[in-house]
């Protein structure tokens, strides 16, 4: 009964959230509902009607009703069993007789009734001693409020009308798993995944899930080679729960040995199959080439699974637990009077860590220059072609905008030439990027497409010719204008997302030391890009590559 109660609470919570956002739904949501109505006759009653109907119906759904429904699924005996396993495990797969024996015994199994949960709803046994807000300023470009808390934490608050009842959290700090010794890289890289599977503070993953079921709240720690942070969301009614989870995430990070075993087993299963799948094998080889098989950035191997270490992963989480290292961004339906008590009680109260860690680490990344890397796997007559160019480059906002325009321009001209005119591919992607990471920055250009193996060389040369056209200034002005306009329209749409705002405010403030308002001037920077700017980018990059990695059918020697 307690499990059914949790399921009912979760369903009602989601329907209430939808009803509160009924006038803020994306057009796509309406389109999908109308499509189902006209094609399948599905009703489109609206979120408020659905909520009222479910509130009326749920009390009448009892344990015996669900049990009877579950039993009805197995009454016809029309079981079909399919087993999929890698070749390496073929010898351990049960034969037909053993499978039939297992199936025959299963209905006679004695499965104990699940224990009724006696967990309460409070996450903290006592309230922390509050800190304080020491200073506040307003960012002129965005209208966001920037607060400094008594424990050194920086908080950015941005109220929006994007949703009626949504508050997003995104926190970021410099420094990621590239900072640990190479022999601990695997454990640190998986620390966020292990923590998510383990629960939080005194609660296992199951106990935590039960406590927050029925509340519209999410929270997790994330980590990359160069940065780390926290991400979450809540409705206004569940904002306290989000802050309690945040407090536990800093003060009581948790990794269970059982969770480690489960995660390790999942990776072991994936990696056993991956080498047999041509695409998986290709992308692993691709990562090894473009990272120089760097111990912090290369793809995971079966041998790495055995190196996952609980103490190393937990040590990484604890090192990452100084709140003053982070900038916390909250966006959405924010009321300062509602937020400040939570900020003081659950964020300003978190004690500092033993060592401040707000610095990037250099993993010694070595990129490939002009080179050829054929990869042979599988029997299908299909090739995957990747070409990449890399150049160390100091970051600037103007050049980053030019790289985005170049990406959009190449998507247009390469699709027209390689797909439409030459009929060589179903799709082709191309992207240029100027990133501040790894410091001091890197300029990249990458293209990727699938084709017939006998056309891989021909189409590669066609792509390079299009890039050379740009480098030599032969740029179609209409396509260039379309690329700029597409970026500007994309920005307008993205600004309606609280998550987009939170992530980009944090990235600007932490990665680039720039105020949040710089995000609002992005369309102006796109408009300032000139054809000569993307010409210069191509002219700079083309002599440095490409590093070309191509999948062909066959087997490695």
XYZ file of C-alpha atoms in Angstrom:
557
model
C 0.000 0.000 0.000
C 2.844 2.410 0.755
C 4.319 1.828 -2.704
C 0.971 2.524 -4.355
C 0.616 5.659 -2.255
C 4.015 6.864 -3.501
C 2.968 6.218 -7.103
C -0.289 8.139 -6.614
C 1.546 11.072 -5.050
C 4.038 11.162 -7.931
C 1.242 11.130 -10.532
C -0.717 13.891 -8.801
C 2.403 16.029 -8.342
C 3.224 15.844 -12.060
C -0.362 16.633 -13.105
C -0.461 19.626 -10.750
C 2.775 20.895 -12.262
C 1.336 20.582 -15.768
C -1.850 22.358 -14.768
C 0.128 25.248 -13.248
C 1.979 25.672 -16.567
C -1.038 25.200 -18.862
C -0.744 28.710 -20.341
C 3.055 28.327 -20.730
C 3.195 25.098 -22.716
C 5.387 24.994 -25.801
C 3.562 24.911 -29.142
C 5.089 21.468 -29.773
C 3.095 20.038 -26.874
C -0.213 21.205 -28.381
C 0.833 19.969 -31.805
C 1.530 16.463 -30.480
C -1.825 16.325 -28.646
C -3.764 17.463 -31.724
C -1.889 14.962 -33.876
C -2.856 12.104 -31.543
C -6.471 13.356 -31.562
C -6.839 13.429 -35.349
C -4.876 10.241 -36.059
C -5.939 8.043 -33.131
C -9.008 9.713 -31.671
C -7.262 10.571 -28.381
C -9.052 13.156 -26.262
C -7.491 16.577 -25.607
C -9.248 17.642 -22.387
C -6.537 19.985 -21.085
C -4.281 19.734 -18.030
C -6.781 21.126 -15.509
C -9.515 18.634 -16.523
C -7.020 15.728 -16.355
C -5.947 16.774 -12.862
C -9.546 16.978 -11.605
C -10.395 13.604 -13.136
C -7.372 11.852 -11.614
C -7.985 13.432 -8.212
C -11.491 11.948 -8.346
C -10.447 8.491 -9.626
C -7.314 7.723 -7.589
C -8.984 7.050 -4.228
C -10.928 4.211 -5.836
C -7.808 2.386 -7.071
C -6.846 -0.150 -4.383
C -4.080 -2.708 -3.852
C -6.338 -5.571 -4.971
C -7.145 -3.759 -8.236
C -3.485 -3.430 -9.186
C -2.709 -6.993 -8.117
C -5.525 -8.315 -10.312
C -4.349 -6.245 -13.245
C -0.789 -7.522 -12.842
C -1.981 -11.148 -12.709
C -3.975 -10.675 -15.915
C -0.787 -9.913 -17.827
C 0.363 -13.531 -17.395
C -2.874 -15.456 -17.815
C -2.474 -16.417 -21.490
C 0.980 -17.985 -21.174
C 2.128 -16.441 -24.460
C 5.679 -15.801 -23.324
C 8.404 -15.080 -25.878
C 11.982 -15.100 -24.608
C 14.819 -13.383 -26.480
C 18.447 -13.429 -25.353
C 21.060 -11.023 -26.719
C 24.672 -11.415 -25.657
C 28.149 -10.556 -26.979
C 30.133 -13.273 -28.737
C 32.612 -13.222 -25.868
C 29.859 -14.494 -23.531
C 28.427 -17.143 -25.892
C 29.694 -20.084 -23.816
C 27.903 -18.871 -20.666
C 24.451 -18.382 -22.252
C 21.970 -21.015 -20.945
C 20.718 -23.553 -23.492
C 17.037 -24.058 -24.356
C 16.477 -26.803 -21.780
C 17.874 -24.664 -18.971
C 15.778 -21.694 -20.045
C 12.611 -23.804 -20.092
C 13.420 -25.087 -16.584
C 13.880 -21.527 -15.278
C 10.605 -20.394 -16.831
C 8.732 -23.377 -15.387
C 10.090 -22.753 -11.872
C 9.457 -19.011 -11.831
C 5.679 -19.120 -11.084
C 6.364 -21.329 -8.037
C 8.768 -18.825 -6.502
C 7.924 -17.508 -3.051
C 8.359 -13.745 -3.189
C 7.982 -11.964 0.169
C 5.577 -9.070 0.485
C 7.458 -5.751 0.330
C 8.055 -4.102 3.690
C 5.901 -1.095 4.467
C 8.035 2.044 4.594
C 8.078 3.975 7.869
C 10.200 6.853 6.573
C 9.123 10.376 7.361
C 9.237 13.264 4.907
C 11.813 15.555 6.555
C 15.315 15.319 5.093
C 17.229 17.112 7.872
C 16.976 16.167 11.545
C 17.613 19.791 12.553
C 17.849 23.187 10.890
C 21.397 24.486 10.229
C 22.585 27.645 11.971
C 21.903 30.363 9.357
C 24.536 32.532 7.714
C 23.821 35.896 6.167
C 23.721 37.908 2.948
C 26.656 40.347 3.173
C 26.330 42.287 -0.075
C 24.091 42.690 -3.100
C 24.459 44.364 -6.476
C 22.438 44.460 -9.694
C 23.868 43.480 -13.063
C 22.821 46.263 -15.444
C 22.895 44.110 -18.599
C 20.533 41.393 -17.343
C 18.717 42.850 -14.346
C 19.979 39.885 -12.290
C 20.765 40.366 -8.601
C 24.209 39.223 -7.429
C 24.557 38.324 -3.732
C 27.610 37.557 -1.612
C 26.969 35.244 1.363
C 28.851 35.128 4.663
C 30.707 31.904 3.738
C 32.063 33.389 0.488
C 29.397 31.985 -1.846
C 28.282 34.028 -4.872
C 24.604 33.770 -5.834
C 22.946 35.135 -8.982
C 19.143 35.522 -8.962
C 17.238 36.176 -12.185
C 13.440 36.379 -12.115
C 11.744 35.431 -15.408
C 8.226 34.911 -16.739
C 9.267 31.840 -18.763
C 7.258 29.476 -16.535
C 4.615 30.000 -13.874
C 6.030 27.635 -11.297
C 9.615 26.695 -12.080
C 12.909 27.561 -10.400
C 16.142 26.269 -11.911
C 19.489 25.913 -10.128
C 22.854 25.673 -11.845
C 26.113 25.950 -9.881
C 29.605 25.891 -11.367
C 33.230 25.995 -10.248
C 36.558 25.773 -11.992
C 38.440 22.512 -11.541
C 37.423 18.989 -12.526
C 38.673 15.429 -12.556
C 41.747 16.376 -14.634
C 43.143 17.585 -11.286
C 43.449 14.114 -9.715
C 46.408 11.765 -10.245
C 46.130 9.750 -13.470
C 45.622 6.502 -11.547
C 42.511 7.997 -9.892
C 41.028 9.505 -13.061
C 38.453 6.747 -13.657
C 37.086 6.898 -10.104
C 36.892 10.707 -10.133
C 35.252 10.780 -13.583
C 32.533 8.408 -12.336
C 32.099 10.098 -8.944
C 28.974 12.011 -9.978
C 27.349 8.868 -11.407
C 28.259 6.833 -8.311
C 26.878 9.543 -6.033
C 23.606 9.670 -7.980
C 23.203 5.890 -7.588
C 24.071 5.968 -3.877
C 21.656 8.484 -2.415
C 22.568 11.404 -0.176
C 23.560 11.910 3.441
C 22.048 9.173 5.642
C 19.690 7.970 2.889
C 20.190 5.252 0.311
C 19.021 5.959 -3.223
C 15.739 4.136 -2.568
C 15.133 5.894 0.755
C 15.822 9.291 -0.785
C 13.539 8.540 -3.730
C 10.721 7.555 -1.374
C 11.130 10.720 0.683
C 10.937 13.101 -2.270
C 8.341 11.203 -4.335
C 5.381 13.492 -4.898
C 7.559 16.585 -4.855
C 8.563 18.362 -8.053
C 12.268 18.538 -7.332
C 15.510 17.266 -8.880
C 19.128 17.588 -7.786
C 22.482 16.169 -8.888
C 26.236 16.772 -8.832
C 27.988 16.957 -12.225
C 31.647 16.928 -13.168
C 33.825 17.231 -16.271
C 37.574 17.230 -16.807
C 37.826 20.979 -16.170
C 34.696 22.035 -14.242
C 32.195 20.731 -11.729
C 28.911 21.805 -10.200
C 25.344 21.092 -9.141
C 22.105 21.172 -11.097
C 18.527 21.079 -9.890
C 14.990 22.374 -10.196
C 11.862 22.779 -8.099
C 8.459 24.362 -7.997
C 7.941 27.168 -5.490
C 6.166 24.762 -3.112
C 9.116 22.349 -3.178
C 11.919 24.921 -3.055
C 12.780 24.058 0.549
C 13.402 20.441 -0.467
C 15.824 21.570 -3.190
C 17.809 23.587 -0.651
C 17.849 20.669 1.801
C 19.246 18.405 -0.929
C 21.845 21.048 -1.746
C 22.872 21.245 1.912
C 23.229 17.450 2.146
C 25.171 17.372 -1.125
C 27.870 19.570 0.385
C 27.883 18.354 3.972
C 27.226 14.614 3.544
C 28.248 13.308 0.092
C 27.669 9.577 -0.161
C 28.927 6.650 -2.227
C 27.718 3.131 -1.384
C 29.669 -0.007 -2.187
C 26.489 -1.654 -3.517
C 25.958 1.279 -5.898
C 29.575 1.004 -7.030
C 29.109 -2.689 -7.832
C 25.941 -1.963 -9.828
C 27.536 0.872 -11.825
C 30.663 -1.203 -12.471
C 28.556 -4.137 -13.672
C 26.596 -1.877 -16.034
C 29.810 -0.518 -17.559
C 31.291 -3.995 -17.816
C 28.233 -5.174 -19.755
C 28.286 -2.139 -22.081
C 32.011 -2.437 -22.780
C 31.829 -6.188 -23.496
C 29.453 -5.390 -26.366
C 30.991 -2.113 -27.473
C 34.033 -3.547 -29.256
C 31.732 -5.775 -31.322
C 29.590 -2.841 -32.467
C 31.288 -1.063 -35.393
C 30.029 2.400 -34.463
C 30.923 2.055 -30.778
C 34.383 0.753 -31.661
C 34.870 3.600 -34.177
C 33.954 6.355 -31.735
C 36.283 4.912 -29.090
C 39.143 4.946 -31.602
C 38.161 8.474 -32.603
C 38.365 9.672 -28.993
C 41.746 8.038 -28.547
C 43.101 9.805 -31.631
C 41.806 13.299 -30.892
C 42.783 13.155 -27.182
C 46.156 11.512 -27.760
C 44.879 8.674 -25.527
C 45.100 11.117 -22.617
C 44.513 9.229 -19.318
C 41.907 11.803 -18.163
C 40.033 12.126 -21.470
C 40.290 8.809 -23.312
C 37.321 6.407 -23.497
C 36.807 3.883 -20.737
C 38.045 0.295 -21.112
C 37.187 -3.006 -19.430
C 40.440 -2.773 -17.493
C 39.337 0.612 -16.155
C 36.204 -0.911 -14.610
C 38.377 -2.908 -12.224
C 40.108 0.334 -11.176
C 36.928 2.016 -9.887
C 37.663 2.758 -6.245
C 35.128 3.926 -3.665
C 37.625 5.831 -1.508
C 39.072 7.695 -4.516
C 35.627 8.717 -5.769
C 34.511 9.859 -2.319
C 37.756 11.779 -1.850
C 37.018 13.654 -5.077
C 33.482 14.538 -3.894
C 34.777 15.802 -0.559
C 37.458 17.883 -2.243
C 34.717 19.438 -4.373
C 32.600 20.356 -1.328
C 33.723 23.918 -0.530
C 30.692 26.115 -1.336
C 32.826 29.238 -1.758
C 34.363 27.681 -4.892
C 30.997 27.925 -6.681
C 28.722 30.468 -8.255
C 25.057 29.495 -7.757
C 22.529 30.719 -10.312
C 18.777 30.569 -9.712
C 16.381 31.490 -12.541
C 12.623 31.356 -12.948
C 9.665 32.381 -10.789
C 11.863 33.908 -8.099
C 10.725 36.051 -5.201
C 13.618 37.586 -3.226
C 11.607 37.480 0.018
C 11.020 33.749 -0.477
C 14.622 33.011 -1.534
C 16.664 34.857 1.088
C 15.691 32.769 4.140
C 16.559 29.605 2.211
C 19.864 31.069 1.008
C 20.826 32.059 4.548
C 19.676 28.826 6.223
C 20.797 26.174 3.738
C 23.562 27.761 1.648
C 25.281 30.449 3.741
C 25.396 27.925 6.621
C 27.554 25.377 4.763
C 31.083 25.409 6.216
C 34.095 25.877 3.972
C 36.232 22.954 2.876
C 39.749 22.193 3.991
C 41.300 23.427 0.732
C 39.965 26.029 -1.714
C 39.854 24.589 -5.220
C 38.860 26.981 -7.961
C 41.592 26.405 -10.536
C 41.969 24.609 -13.839
C 44.459 21.775 -14.231
C 46.457 21.092 -17.370
C 46.086 17.441 -18.419
C 48.722 17.800 -21.151
C 46.244 17.292 -23.971
C 47.939 16.586 -27.324
C 45.805 17.028 -30.437
C 46.563 15.333 -33.768
C 47.730 17.252 -36.809
C 47.254 16.224 -40.414
C 46.992 12.425 -40.361
C 45.027 9.389 -41.581
C 43.500 6.802 -39.230
C 41.523 4.015 -40.935
C 39.400 1.895 -38.580
C 38.072 -1.506 -39.697
C 35.107 -3.160 -38.010
C 31.951 -5.029 -39.010
C 30.559 -6.262 -42.304
C 28.074 -3.543 -43.253
C 28.970 -1.503 -46.341
C 28.958 1.759 -44.431
C 31.662 4.261 -43.591
C 31.750 6.967 -40.941
C 34.054 9.844 -41.836
C 35.383 12.316 -39.279
C 37.747 15.205 -40.017
C 39.101 17.545 -37.367
C 41.336 20.604 -37.134
C 42.702 21.911 -33.819
C 44.617 25.035 -32.823
C 45.505 26.527 -29.405
C 43.892 29.964 -29.331
C 43.195 32.583 -26.677
C 39.487 33.046 -26.146
C 37.626 36.165 -27.250
C 33.874 36.713 -27.453
C 34.116 38.173 -30.945
C 36.015 35.209 -32.365
C 33.689 32.772 -30.539
C 30.705 34.417 -32.253
C 32.483 34.158 -35.609
C 33.054 30.434 -34.989
C 29.321 29.949 -34.371
C 28.484 31.773 -37.590
C 31.017 29.612 -39.456
C 29.292 26.505 -38.051
C 25.914 27.650 -39.319
C 27.322 28.627 -42.715
C 29.064 25.266 -43.190
C 25.905 23.338 -42.244
C 24.134 25.145 -45.110
C 26.777 24.874 -47.840
C 27.933 21.335 -47.017
C 24.358 20.041 -46.928
C 23.711 21.653 -50.313
C 26.915 20.379 -51.928
C 27.524 16.956 -50.325
C 23.951 15.800 -49.846
C 21.914 17.622 -52.492
C 24.317 17.987 -55.421
C 26.510 14.925 -54.954
C 23.895 12.699 -53.312
C 26.611 11.196 -51.158
C 25.085 11.325 -47.682
C 21.750 11.512 -45.900
C 23.110 14.196 -43.594
C 26.360 15.941 -42.751
C 27.305 17.969 -39.720
C 30.028 20.564 -39.328
C 30.955 22.697 -36.363
C 33.521 25.318 -35.481
C 34.087 26.326 -31.885
C 36.332 28.590 -29.843
C 36.370 27.353 -26.270
C 38.221 28.763 -23.252
C 38.844 25.152 -22.197
C 41.374 23.758 -21.866
C 43.057 27.053 -20.890
C 44.055 29.330 -22.485
C 41.599 28.176 -25.164
C 41.241 26.111 -28.311
C 39.866 26.703 -31.798
C 38.393 23.617 -33.472
C 36.665 22.681 -36.699
C 35.076 19.247 -37.084
C 32.983 17.551 -39.766
C 31.187 14.217 -39.666
C 29.139 12.190 -42.156
C 28.103 8.644 -43.115
C 28.525 7.334 -46.645
C 29.324 4.316 -48.805
C 32.923 3.109 -48.232
C 33.804 3.560 -51.910
C 32.907 7.257 -51.687
C 34.664 8.147 -48.409
C 37.763 9.595 -50.101
C 35.833 11.434 -52.821
C 33.418 13.075 -50.388
C 36.205 13.973 -47.961
C 37.922 15.861 -50.759
C 34.634 17.594 -51.619
C 34.269 18.777 -48.008
C 37.797 20.163 -48.016
C 37.105 22.022 -51.270
C 34.142 23.759 -49.632
C 36.322 24.725 -46.677
C 38.975 26.058 -49.040
C 36.314 28.167 -50.756
C 35.643 29.850 -47.426
C 39.359 30.264 -46.704
C 39.803 31.966 -50.074
C 36.859 34.322 -49.536
C 34.386 32.641 -51.903
C 31.469 33.020 -49.487
C 27.815 33.084 -50.499
C 26.380 36.260 -48.927
C 22.811 34.932 -48.772
C 23.871 31.748 -46.985
C 26.041 33.831 -44.650
C 23.051 36.053 -43.780
C 20.889 32.942 -43.183
C 23.496 31.569 -40.770
C 23.491 34.802 -38.755
C 19.696 35.006 -38.724
C 19.352 31.384 -37.595
C 21.667 32.028 -34.637
C 19.739 35.124 -33.625
C 16.389 33.317 -33.794
C 17.847 30.391 -31.842
C 18.976 32.821 -29.129
C 15.470 34.286 -28.900
C 13.993 30.825 -28.401
C 16.673 29.750 -25.914
C 16.100 32.822 -23.760
C 12.652 31.407 -22.989
C 14.327 28.529 -21.137
C 15.224 29.000 -17.471
C 17.774 26.204 -17.749
C 19.525 27.941 -20.666
C 19.732 31.186 -18.689
C 21.068 29.503 -15.549
C 23.748 27.515 -17.378
C 24.950 30.412 -19.473
C 24.993 32.930 -16.620
C 27.121 30.475 -14.631
C 29.455 29.831 -17.560
C 29.962 33.533 -18.239
C 30.621 34.361 -14.590
C 32.859 31.390 -13.748
C 34.611 30.483 -16.997
C 35.049 33.929 -18.536
C 34.818 36.295 -15.531
C 32.076 38.180 -17.381
C 28.745 39.542 -16.049
C 25.496 37.728 -16.907
C 24.410 40.626 -19.093
C 26.848 39.533 -21.780
C 24.384 36.809 -22.744
C 21.822 39.468 -23.642
C 24.191 41.137 -26.139
C 24.862 37.919 -28.066
C 22.626 38.822 -31.080
C 24.610 42.055 -31.481
C 27.854 40.084 -31.582
C 26.399 37.762 -34.228
C 25.364 40.774 -36.306
C 28.896 42.188 -36.054
C 30.482 39.106 -37.670
C 31.635 39.715 -41.244
C 32.400 37.212 -44.037
C 36.088 38.025 -43.653
C 35.941 36.823 -40.022
C 34.888 33.290 -40.978
C 37.371 33.383 -43.874
C 40.166 34.095 -41.389
C 39.103 31.200 -39.170
C 39.228 28.723 -42.061
C 42.506 30.154 -43.333
C 44.015 29.692 -39.861
C 42.800 26.121 -39.357
C 43.073 24.369 -42.721
C 46.891 24.078 -42.842
C 46.775 22.242 -39.457
C 44.793 19.227 -40.642
C 42.703 17.354 -41.079
C 43.077 14.462 -38.720
C 40.865 12.058 -40.654
C 39.391 8.959 -39.003
C 37.316 6.675 -41.260
C 35.378 3.499 -40.462
C 35.544 0.770 -43.133
C 34.040 -2.729 -43.068
C 36.485 -5.492 -42.222
C 38.707 -6.426 -39.306
C 41.740 -4.766 -37.737
C 45.071 -6.415 -38.545
